[in-house]
Coordinates of C-alpha atoms and ligand atoms in Angstrom, one line a residue:
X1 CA -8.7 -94.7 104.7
X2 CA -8.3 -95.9 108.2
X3 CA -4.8 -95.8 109.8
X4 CA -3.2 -99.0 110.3
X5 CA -2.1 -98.1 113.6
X6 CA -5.9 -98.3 113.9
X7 CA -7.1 -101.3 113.2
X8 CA -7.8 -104.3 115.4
X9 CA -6.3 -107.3 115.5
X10 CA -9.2 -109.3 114.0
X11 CA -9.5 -106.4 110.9
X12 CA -5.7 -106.9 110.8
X13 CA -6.2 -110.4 110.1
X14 CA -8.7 -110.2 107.3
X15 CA -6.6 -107.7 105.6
X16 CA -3.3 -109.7 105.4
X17 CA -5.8 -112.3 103.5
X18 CA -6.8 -109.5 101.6
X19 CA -3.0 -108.4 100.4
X20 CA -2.1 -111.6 100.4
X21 CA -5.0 -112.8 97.3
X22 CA -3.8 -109.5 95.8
X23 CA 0.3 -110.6 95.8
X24 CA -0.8 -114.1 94.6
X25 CA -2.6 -112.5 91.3
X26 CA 0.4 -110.1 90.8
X27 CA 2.1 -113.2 90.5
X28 CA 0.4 -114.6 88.3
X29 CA 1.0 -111.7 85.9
X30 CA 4.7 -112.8 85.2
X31 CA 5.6 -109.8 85.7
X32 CA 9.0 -108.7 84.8
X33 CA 9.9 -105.2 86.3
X34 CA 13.1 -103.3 87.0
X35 CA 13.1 -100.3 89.2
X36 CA 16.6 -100.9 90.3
X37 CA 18.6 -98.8 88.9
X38 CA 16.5 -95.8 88.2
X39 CA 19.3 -94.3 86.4
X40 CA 19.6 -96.2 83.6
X41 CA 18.0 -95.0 80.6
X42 CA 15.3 -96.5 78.5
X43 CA 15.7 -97.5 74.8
X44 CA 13.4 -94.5 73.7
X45 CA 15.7 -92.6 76.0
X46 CA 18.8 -93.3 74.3
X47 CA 16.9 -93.3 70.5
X48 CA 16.6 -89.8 71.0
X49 CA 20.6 -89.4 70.2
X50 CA 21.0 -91.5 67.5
X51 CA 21.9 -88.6 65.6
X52 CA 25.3 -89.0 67.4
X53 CA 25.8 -91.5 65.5
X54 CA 25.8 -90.2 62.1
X55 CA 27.9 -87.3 63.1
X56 CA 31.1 -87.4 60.5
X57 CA 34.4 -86.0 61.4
X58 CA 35.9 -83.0 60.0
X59 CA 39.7 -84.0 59.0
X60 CA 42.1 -81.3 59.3
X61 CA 45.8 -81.5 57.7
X62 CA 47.0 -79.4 60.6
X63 CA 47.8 -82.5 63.5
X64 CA 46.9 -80.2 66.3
X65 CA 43.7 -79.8 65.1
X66 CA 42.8 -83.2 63.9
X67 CA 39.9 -84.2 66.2
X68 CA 41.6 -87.8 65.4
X69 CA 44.8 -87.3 66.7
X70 CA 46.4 -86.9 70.6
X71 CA 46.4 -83.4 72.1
X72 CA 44.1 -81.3 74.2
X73 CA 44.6 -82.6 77.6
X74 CA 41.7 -80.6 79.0
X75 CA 39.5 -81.0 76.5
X76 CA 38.3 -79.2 73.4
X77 CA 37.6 -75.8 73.7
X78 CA 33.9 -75.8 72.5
X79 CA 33.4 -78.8 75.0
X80 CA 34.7 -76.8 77.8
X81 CA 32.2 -74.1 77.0
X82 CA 29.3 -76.3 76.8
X83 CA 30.0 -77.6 80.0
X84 CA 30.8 -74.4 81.1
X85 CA 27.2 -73.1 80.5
X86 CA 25.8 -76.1 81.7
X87 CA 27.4 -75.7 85.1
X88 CA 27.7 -71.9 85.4
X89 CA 31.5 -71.3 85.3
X90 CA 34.1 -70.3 83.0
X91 CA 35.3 -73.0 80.1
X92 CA 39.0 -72.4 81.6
X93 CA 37.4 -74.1 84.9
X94 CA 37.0 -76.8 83.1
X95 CA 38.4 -80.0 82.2
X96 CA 36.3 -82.7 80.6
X97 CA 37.5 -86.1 80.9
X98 CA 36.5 -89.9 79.3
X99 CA 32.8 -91.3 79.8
X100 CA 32.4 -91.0 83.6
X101 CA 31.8 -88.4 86.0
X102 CA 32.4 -91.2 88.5
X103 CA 35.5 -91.8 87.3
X104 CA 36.7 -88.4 87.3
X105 CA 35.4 -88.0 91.5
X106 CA 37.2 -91.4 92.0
X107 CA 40.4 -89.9 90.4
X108 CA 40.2 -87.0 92.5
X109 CA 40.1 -88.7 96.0
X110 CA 42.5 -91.3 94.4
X111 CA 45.0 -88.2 93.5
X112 CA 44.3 -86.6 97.1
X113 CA 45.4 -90.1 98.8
X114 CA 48.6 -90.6 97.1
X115 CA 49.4 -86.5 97.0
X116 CA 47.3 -84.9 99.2
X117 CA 45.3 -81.9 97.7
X118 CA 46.0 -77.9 97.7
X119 CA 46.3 -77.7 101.3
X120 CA 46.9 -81.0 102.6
X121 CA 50.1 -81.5 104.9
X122 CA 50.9 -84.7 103.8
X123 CA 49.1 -87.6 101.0
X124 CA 45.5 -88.2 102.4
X125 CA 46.4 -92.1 103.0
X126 CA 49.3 -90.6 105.5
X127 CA 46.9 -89.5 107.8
X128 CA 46.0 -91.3 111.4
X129 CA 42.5 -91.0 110.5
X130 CA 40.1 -89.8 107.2
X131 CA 36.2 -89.2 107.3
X132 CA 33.6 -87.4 104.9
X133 CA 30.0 -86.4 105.7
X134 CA 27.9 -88.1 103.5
X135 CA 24.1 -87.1 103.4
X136 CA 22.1 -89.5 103.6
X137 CA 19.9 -91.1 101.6
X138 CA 22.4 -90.7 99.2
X139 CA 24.1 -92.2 96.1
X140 CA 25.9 -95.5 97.0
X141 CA 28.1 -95.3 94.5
X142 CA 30.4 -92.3 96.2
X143 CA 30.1 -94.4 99.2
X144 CA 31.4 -97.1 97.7
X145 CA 35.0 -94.8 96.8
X146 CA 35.3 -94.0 100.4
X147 CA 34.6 -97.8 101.8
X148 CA 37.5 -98.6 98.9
X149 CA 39.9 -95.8 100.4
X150 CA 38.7 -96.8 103.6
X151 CA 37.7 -93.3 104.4
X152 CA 35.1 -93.7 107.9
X153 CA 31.7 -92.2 106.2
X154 CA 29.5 -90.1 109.0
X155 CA 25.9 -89.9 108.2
X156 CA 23.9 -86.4 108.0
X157 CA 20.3 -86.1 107.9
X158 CA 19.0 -84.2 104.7
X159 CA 16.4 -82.1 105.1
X160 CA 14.0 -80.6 102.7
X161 CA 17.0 -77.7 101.8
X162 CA 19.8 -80.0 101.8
X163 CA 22.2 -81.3 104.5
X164 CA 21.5 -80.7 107.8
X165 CA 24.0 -78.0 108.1
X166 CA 24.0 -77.3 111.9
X167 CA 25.3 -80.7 111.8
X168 CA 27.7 -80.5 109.4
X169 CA 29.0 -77.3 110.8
X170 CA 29.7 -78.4 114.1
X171 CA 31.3 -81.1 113.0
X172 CA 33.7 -80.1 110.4
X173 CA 34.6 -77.1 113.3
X174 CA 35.6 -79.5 115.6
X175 CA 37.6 -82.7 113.8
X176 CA 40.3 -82.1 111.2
X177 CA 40.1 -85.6 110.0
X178 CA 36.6 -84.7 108.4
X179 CA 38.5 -83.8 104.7
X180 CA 34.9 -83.4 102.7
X181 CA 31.3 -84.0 101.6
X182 CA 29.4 -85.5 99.0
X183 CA 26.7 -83.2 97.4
X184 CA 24.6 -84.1 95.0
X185 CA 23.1 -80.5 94.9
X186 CA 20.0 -80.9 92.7
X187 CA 17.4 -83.3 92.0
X188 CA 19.7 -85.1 94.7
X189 CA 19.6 -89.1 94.3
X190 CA 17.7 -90.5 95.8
X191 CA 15.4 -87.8 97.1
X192 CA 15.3 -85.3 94.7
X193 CA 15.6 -82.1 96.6
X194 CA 17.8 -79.0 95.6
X195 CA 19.5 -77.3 98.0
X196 CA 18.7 -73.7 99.2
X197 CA 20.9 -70.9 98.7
X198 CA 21.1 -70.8 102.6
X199 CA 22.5 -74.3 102.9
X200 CA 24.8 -73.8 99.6
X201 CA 26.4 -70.8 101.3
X202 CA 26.8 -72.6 104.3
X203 CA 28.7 -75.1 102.7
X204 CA 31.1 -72.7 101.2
X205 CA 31.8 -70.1 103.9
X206 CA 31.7 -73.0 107.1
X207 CA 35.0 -72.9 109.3
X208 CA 36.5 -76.1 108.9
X209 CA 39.4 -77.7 111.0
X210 CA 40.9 -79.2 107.7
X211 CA 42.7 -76.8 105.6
X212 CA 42.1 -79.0 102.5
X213 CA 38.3 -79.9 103.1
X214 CA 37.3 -80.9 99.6
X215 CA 33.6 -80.0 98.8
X216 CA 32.4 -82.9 95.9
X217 CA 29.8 -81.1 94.1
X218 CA 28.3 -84.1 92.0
X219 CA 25.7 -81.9 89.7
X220 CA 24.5 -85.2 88.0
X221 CA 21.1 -84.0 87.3
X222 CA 21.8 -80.7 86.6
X223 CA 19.2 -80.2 83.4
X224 CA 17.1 -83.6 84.7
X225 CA 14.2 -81.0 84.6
X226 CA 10.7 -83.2 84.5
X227 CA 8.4 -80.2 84.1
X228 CA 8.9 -76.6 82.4
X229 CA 9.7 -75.3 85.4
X230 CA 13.1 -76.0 87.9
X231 CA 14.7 -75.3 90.9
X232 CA 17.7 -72.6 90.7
X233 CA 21.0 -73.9 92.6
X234 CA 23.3 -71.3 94.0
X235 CA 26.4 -70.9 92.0
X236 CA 29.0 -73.1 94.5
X237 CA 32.0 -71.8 93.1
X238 CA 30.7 -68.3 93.5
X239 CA 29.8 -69.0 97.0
X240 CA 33.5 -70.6 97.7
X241 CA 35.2 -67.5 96.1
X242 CA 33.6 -64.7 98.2
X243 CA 34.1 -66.9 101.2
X244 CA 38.0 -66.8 100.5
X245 CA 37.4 -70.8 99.7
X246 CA 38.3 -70.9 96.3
X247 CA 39.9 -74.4 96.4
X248 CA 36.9 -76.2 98.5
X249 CA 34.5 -77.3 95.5
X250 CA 35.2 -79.5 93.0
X251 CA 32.3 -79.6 90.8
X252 CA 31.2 -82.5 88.3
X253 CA 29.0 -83.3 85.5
X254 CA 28.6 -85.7 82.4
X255 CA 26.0 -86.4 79.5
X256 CA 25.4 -89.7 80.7
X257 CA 21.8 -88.9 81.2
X258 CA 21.4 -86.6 78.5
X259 CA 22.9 -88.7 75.5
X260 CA 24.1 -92.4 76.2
X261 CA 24.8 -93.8 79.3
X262 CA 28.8 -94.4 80.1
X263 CA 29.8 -93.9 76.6
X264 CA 29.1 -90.2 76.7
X265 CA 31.4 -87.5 77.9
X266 CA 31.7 -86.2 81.4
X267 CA 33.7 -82.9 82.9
X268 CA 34.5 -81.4 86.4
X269 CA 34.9 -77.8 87.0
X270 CA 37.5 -76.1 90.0
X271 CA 39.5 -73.7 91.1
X272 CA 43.0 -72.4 88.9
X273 CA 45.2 -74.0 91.3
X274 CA 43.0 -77.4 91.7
X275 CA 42.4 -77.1 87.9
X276 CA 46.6 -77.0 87.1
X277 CA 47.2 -79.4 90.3
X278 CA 44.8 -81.9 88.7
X279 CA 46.2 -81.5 85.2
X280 CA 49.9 -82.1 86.3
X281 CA 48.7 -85.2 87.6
X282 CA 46.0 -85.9 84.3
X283 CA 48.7 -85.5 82.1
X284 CA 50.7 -87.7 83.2
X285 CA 47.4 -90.6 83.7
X286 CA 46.8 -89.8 80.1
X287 CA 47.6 -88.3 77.2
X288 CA 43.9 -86.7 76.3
X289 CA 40.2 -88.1 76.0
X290 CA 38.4 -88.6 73.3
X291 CA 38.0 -85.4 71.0
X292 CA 35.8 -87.6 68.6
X293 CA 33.1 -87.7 71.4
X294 CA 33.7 -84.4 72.3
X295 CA 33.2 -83.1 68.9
X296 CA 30.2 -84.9 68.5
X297 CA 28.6 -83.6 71.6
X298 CA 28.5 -80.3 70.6
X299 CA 27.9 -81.1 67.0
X300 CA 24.7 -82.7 68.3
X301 CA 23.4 -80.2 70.9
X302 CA 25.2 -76.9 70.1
X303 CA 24.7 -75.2 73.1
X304 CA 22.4 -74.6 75.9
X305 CA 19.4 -74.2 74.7
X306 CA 20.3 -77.4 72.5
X307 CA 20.6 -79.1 75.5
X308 CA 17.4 -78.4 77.5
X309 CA 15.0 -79.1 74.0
X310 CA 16.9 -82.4 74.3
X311 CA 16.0 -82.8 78.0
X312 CA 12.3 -81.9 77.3
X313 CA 12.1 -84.6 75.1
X314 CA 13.1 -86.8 78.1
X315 CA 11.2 -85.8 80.2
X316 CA 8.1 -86.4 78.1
X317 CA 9.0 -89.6 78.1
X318 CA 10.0 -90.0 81.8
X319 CA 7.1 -87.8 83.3
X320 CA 4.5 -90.3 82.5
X321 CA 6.2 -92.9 84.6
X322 CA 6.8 -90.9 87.1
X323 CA 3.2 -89.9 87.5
X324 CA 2.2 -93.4 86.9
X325 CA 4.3 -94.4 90.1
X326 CA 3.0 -91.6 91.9
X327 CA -0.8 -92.0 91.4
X328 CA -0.1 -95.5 92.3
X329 CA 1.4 -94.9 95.6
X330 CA -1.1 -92.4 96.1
X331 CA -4.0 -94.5 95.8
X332 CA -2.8 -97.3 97.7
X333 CA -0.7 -96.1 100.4
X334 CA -2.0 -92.3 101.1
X335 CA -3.6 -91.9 104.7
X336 CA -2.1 -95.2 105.8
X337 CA 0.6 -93.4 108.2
X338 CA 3.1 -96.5 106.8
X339 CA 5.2 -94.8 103.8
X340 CA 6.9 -91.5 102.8
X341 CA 7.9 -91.1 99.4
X342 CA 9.4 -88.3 97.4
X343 CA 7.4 -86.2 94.6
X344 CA 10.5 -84.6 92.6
X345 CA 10.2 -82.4 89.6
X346 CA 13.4 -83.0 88.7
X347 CA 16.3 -86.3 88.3
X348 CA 15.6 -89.4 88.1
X349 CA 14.5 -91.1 91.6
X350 CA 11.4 -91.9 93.7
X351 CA 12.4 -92.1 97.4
X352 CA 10.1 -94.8 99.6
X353 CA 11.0 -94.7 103.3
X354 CA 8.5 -97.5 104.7
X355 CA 8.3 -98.3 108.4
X356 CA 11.2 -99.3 110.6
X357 CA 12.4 -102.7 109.8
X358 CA 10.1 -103.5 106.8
X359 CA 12.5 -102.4 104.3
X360 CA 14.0 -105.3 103.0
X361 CA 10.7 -107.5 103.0
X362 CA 9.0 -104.9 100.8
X363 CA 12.4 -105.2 98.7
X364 CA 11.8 -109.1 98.9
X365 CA 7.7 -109.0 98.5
X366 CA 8.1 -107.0 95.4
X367 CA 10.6 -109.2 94.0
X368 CA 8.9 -112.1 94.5
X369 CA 5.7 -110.8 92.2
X370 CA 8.8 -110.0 89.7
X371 CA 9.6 -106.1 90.2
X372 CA 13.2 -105.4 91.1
X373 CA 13.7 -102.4 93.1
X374 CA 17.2 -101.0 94.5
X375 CA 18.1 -102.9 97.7
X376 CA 16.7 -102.0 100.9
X377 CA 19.9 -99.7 102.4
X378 CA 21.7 -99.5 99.8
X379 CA 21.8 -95.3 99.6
X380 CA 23.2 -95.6 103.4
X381 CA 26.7 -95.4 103.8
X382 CA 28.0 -99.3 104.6
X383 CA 24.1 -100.3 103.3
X384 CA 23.1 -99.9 106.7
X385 CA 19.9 -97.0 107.3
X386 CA 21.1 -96.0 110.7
X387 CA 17.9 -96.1 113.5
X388 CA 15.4 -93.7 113.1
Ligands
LIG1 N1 26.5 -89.2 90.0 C1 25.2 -89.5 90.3 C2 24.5 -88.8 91.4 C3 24.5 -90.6 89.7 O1 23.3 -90.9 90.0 C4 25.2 -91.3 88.6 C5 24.5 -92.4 87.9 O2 23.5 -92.9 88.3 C6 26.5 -90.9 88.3 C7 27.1 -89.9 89.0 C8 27.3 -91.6 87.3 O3 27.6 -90.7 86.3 P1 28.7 -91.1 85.1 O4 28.0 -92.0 84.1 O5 29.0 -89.8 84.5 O6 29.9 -91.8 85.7

């Protein structure tokens, strides 16, 4: 196909005619589309842990280990070891909290405000001035916390690797007020990329001026695998402990995407004296989380290899939609010079950058033939894509 940039003004013409018959018989389809929130689970996604369901209780005389009773702030043990696995540390890392991952990252910038963390002179909220690199595109819902805690969000470019980490080098050097970053370190939303070991252990060795810079490890899609074959992420905590940075990461996961979508279990994973400063605080937000899902989570996948034949069967179901988006893109928009998009092999996203300034009418256009897609900015910090 000819380049757009190409074409003359009279061919121009005759093709806007063109697209335009083609949107009116789109819309004459009805159709009724949602691309919005790519993370939400299908039905036949969520059928596949029924089995959850059905999962019955042991009781136990003993109190302390009836899965019905209070106790266990940090979770069950087994939990912590299936999380454990899943995000390549040891179960005492661990601490598993209610249904959200979010949740648990909100808490810990919450507890950071009001206390300050490991490190911190004073409570974060004391401070003249907070800021946190935010890769961008990225996922709007940690920008969202820092809007609320009205920490100032700085844009970095990812790259095919990750962050751009000259970037974020030179600027965590120079300004203490920079007190993190948000990673979403594989199968990143939206763009799908895992980052190299290079960029993983520039994250943990970098000098920063703040002594309590908080890397926010966000490992979402950690077994999103859409093909037998998957990226390897170097081990973060690893990295941070032969750096001498033992306190930086604070790592997160949850089953939303594996079992059923905000009413499955989520965990974070940290250093011993993050882990007991976040407990002292946990324990007095609540008294445990729920041991009956906990239970039933490791009832229902047993262990790691549980949980990747349970992601397979996902991602039979997800792979054809992916491809289906793909070949469709492909064969409309491929040689045009007007789109980039992302071709993951892992998570749960399709990134479309189109040209400058047409974001939000494609958002619109698409809408209008009835397919909803996630609004144009929204994976910038403050919804805004800066200027290219
Ligand atoms: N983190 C990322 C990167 C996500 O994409 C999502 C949901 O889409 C979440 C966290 C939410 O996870 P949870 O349901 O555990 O709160």
């Amino acid at each position: 196909m000819a380049l757009y940039s190409n074409y003359s003004e009279e061919s121009l013409t005759a093709l806007r005619v063109e697209l335009e018959q083609q949107l009116a018989l789109y819309k004459s389809e009805n159709l009724d589309l949602n691309m919005a929130r790519g993370g939400k689970p299908c039905t036949q996604q969520l059928d596949l842990s029924n089995g959850l369901l059905d999962i019955t209780i042991p009781y136990e005389t003993d109190p302390n280990k009836d899965y019905r009773n209070y106790g266990t702030l940090e979770g069950l043990e087994e939990t912590r070891q299936l999380f454990a696995d899943i995000l390549e540390v040891k179960p005492e890392e661990v601490i598993i909290g209610g249904n959200s991952s979010l949740n648990m990252m909100y808490s810990t910038l919450a507890k950071a405000m009001l206390f300050g963390t490991i490190g911190s002179e004073r409570p974060w909220a004391q401070e003249d001035k907070l800021k946190f690199l935010c890769p961008v595109p990225g996922y709007d819902r940690h920008f969202s916390i820092c809007e609320l805690l009205d920490i100032e969000m700085i844009s970095v470019p990812m790259t095919q690797d990750g962050p751009d980490m000259d970037l974020v080098e030179s600027l965590v050097r120079e300004d203490a007020s920079i007190k993190g970053i948000w990673c979403v370190p594989k199968y990143s939303n939206p763009t799908g990329i895992t980052y190299s070991d290079d960029v993983v252990k520039r994250l943990a060795s970098m000098e920063t001026a703040a002594k309590d810079f908080r890397i926010m490890w966000d490992n979402a899609y950690v077994v999103h695998d859409l093909y037998d074959e998957s990226t390897s992420l170097y081990n973060i905590m690893e990295a941070c402990r032969d750096a001498g940075n033992d306190n930086r990461p604070y790592l997160y996961t949850s089953m939303s995407k594996v079992t059923f979508a905000g009413a499955a279990v989520a965990a974070m994973a940290t250093s011993k004296a993050n882990h007991e400063f976040t407990l002292r605080i946990m324990g007095v937000q609540t008294i445990g989380s729920d041991k009956i899902n906990q239970f039933r989570h490791v009832e229902f996948l047993k262990d790691m290899a549980g949980v990747k034949n349970h992601m397979k069967k996902h991602a039979e179901i997800i792979r054809p939609k992916f491809n289906k988006v793909l070949s469709i893109l492909s064969k409309e928009l491929d040689g045009l010079d007007i789109a980039n998009w992302s071709k993951p092999i892992g998570g749960y996203f399709i990134n479309l950058d189109v040209m400058q300034g047409c974001a939000k009418e494609v958002v619109a256009t698409a809408e209008s033939v009835g397919l909803k897609l996630t609004p144009a900015g929204a994976t910038y910090p403050y919804k805004k894509r800066p200027k290219r």
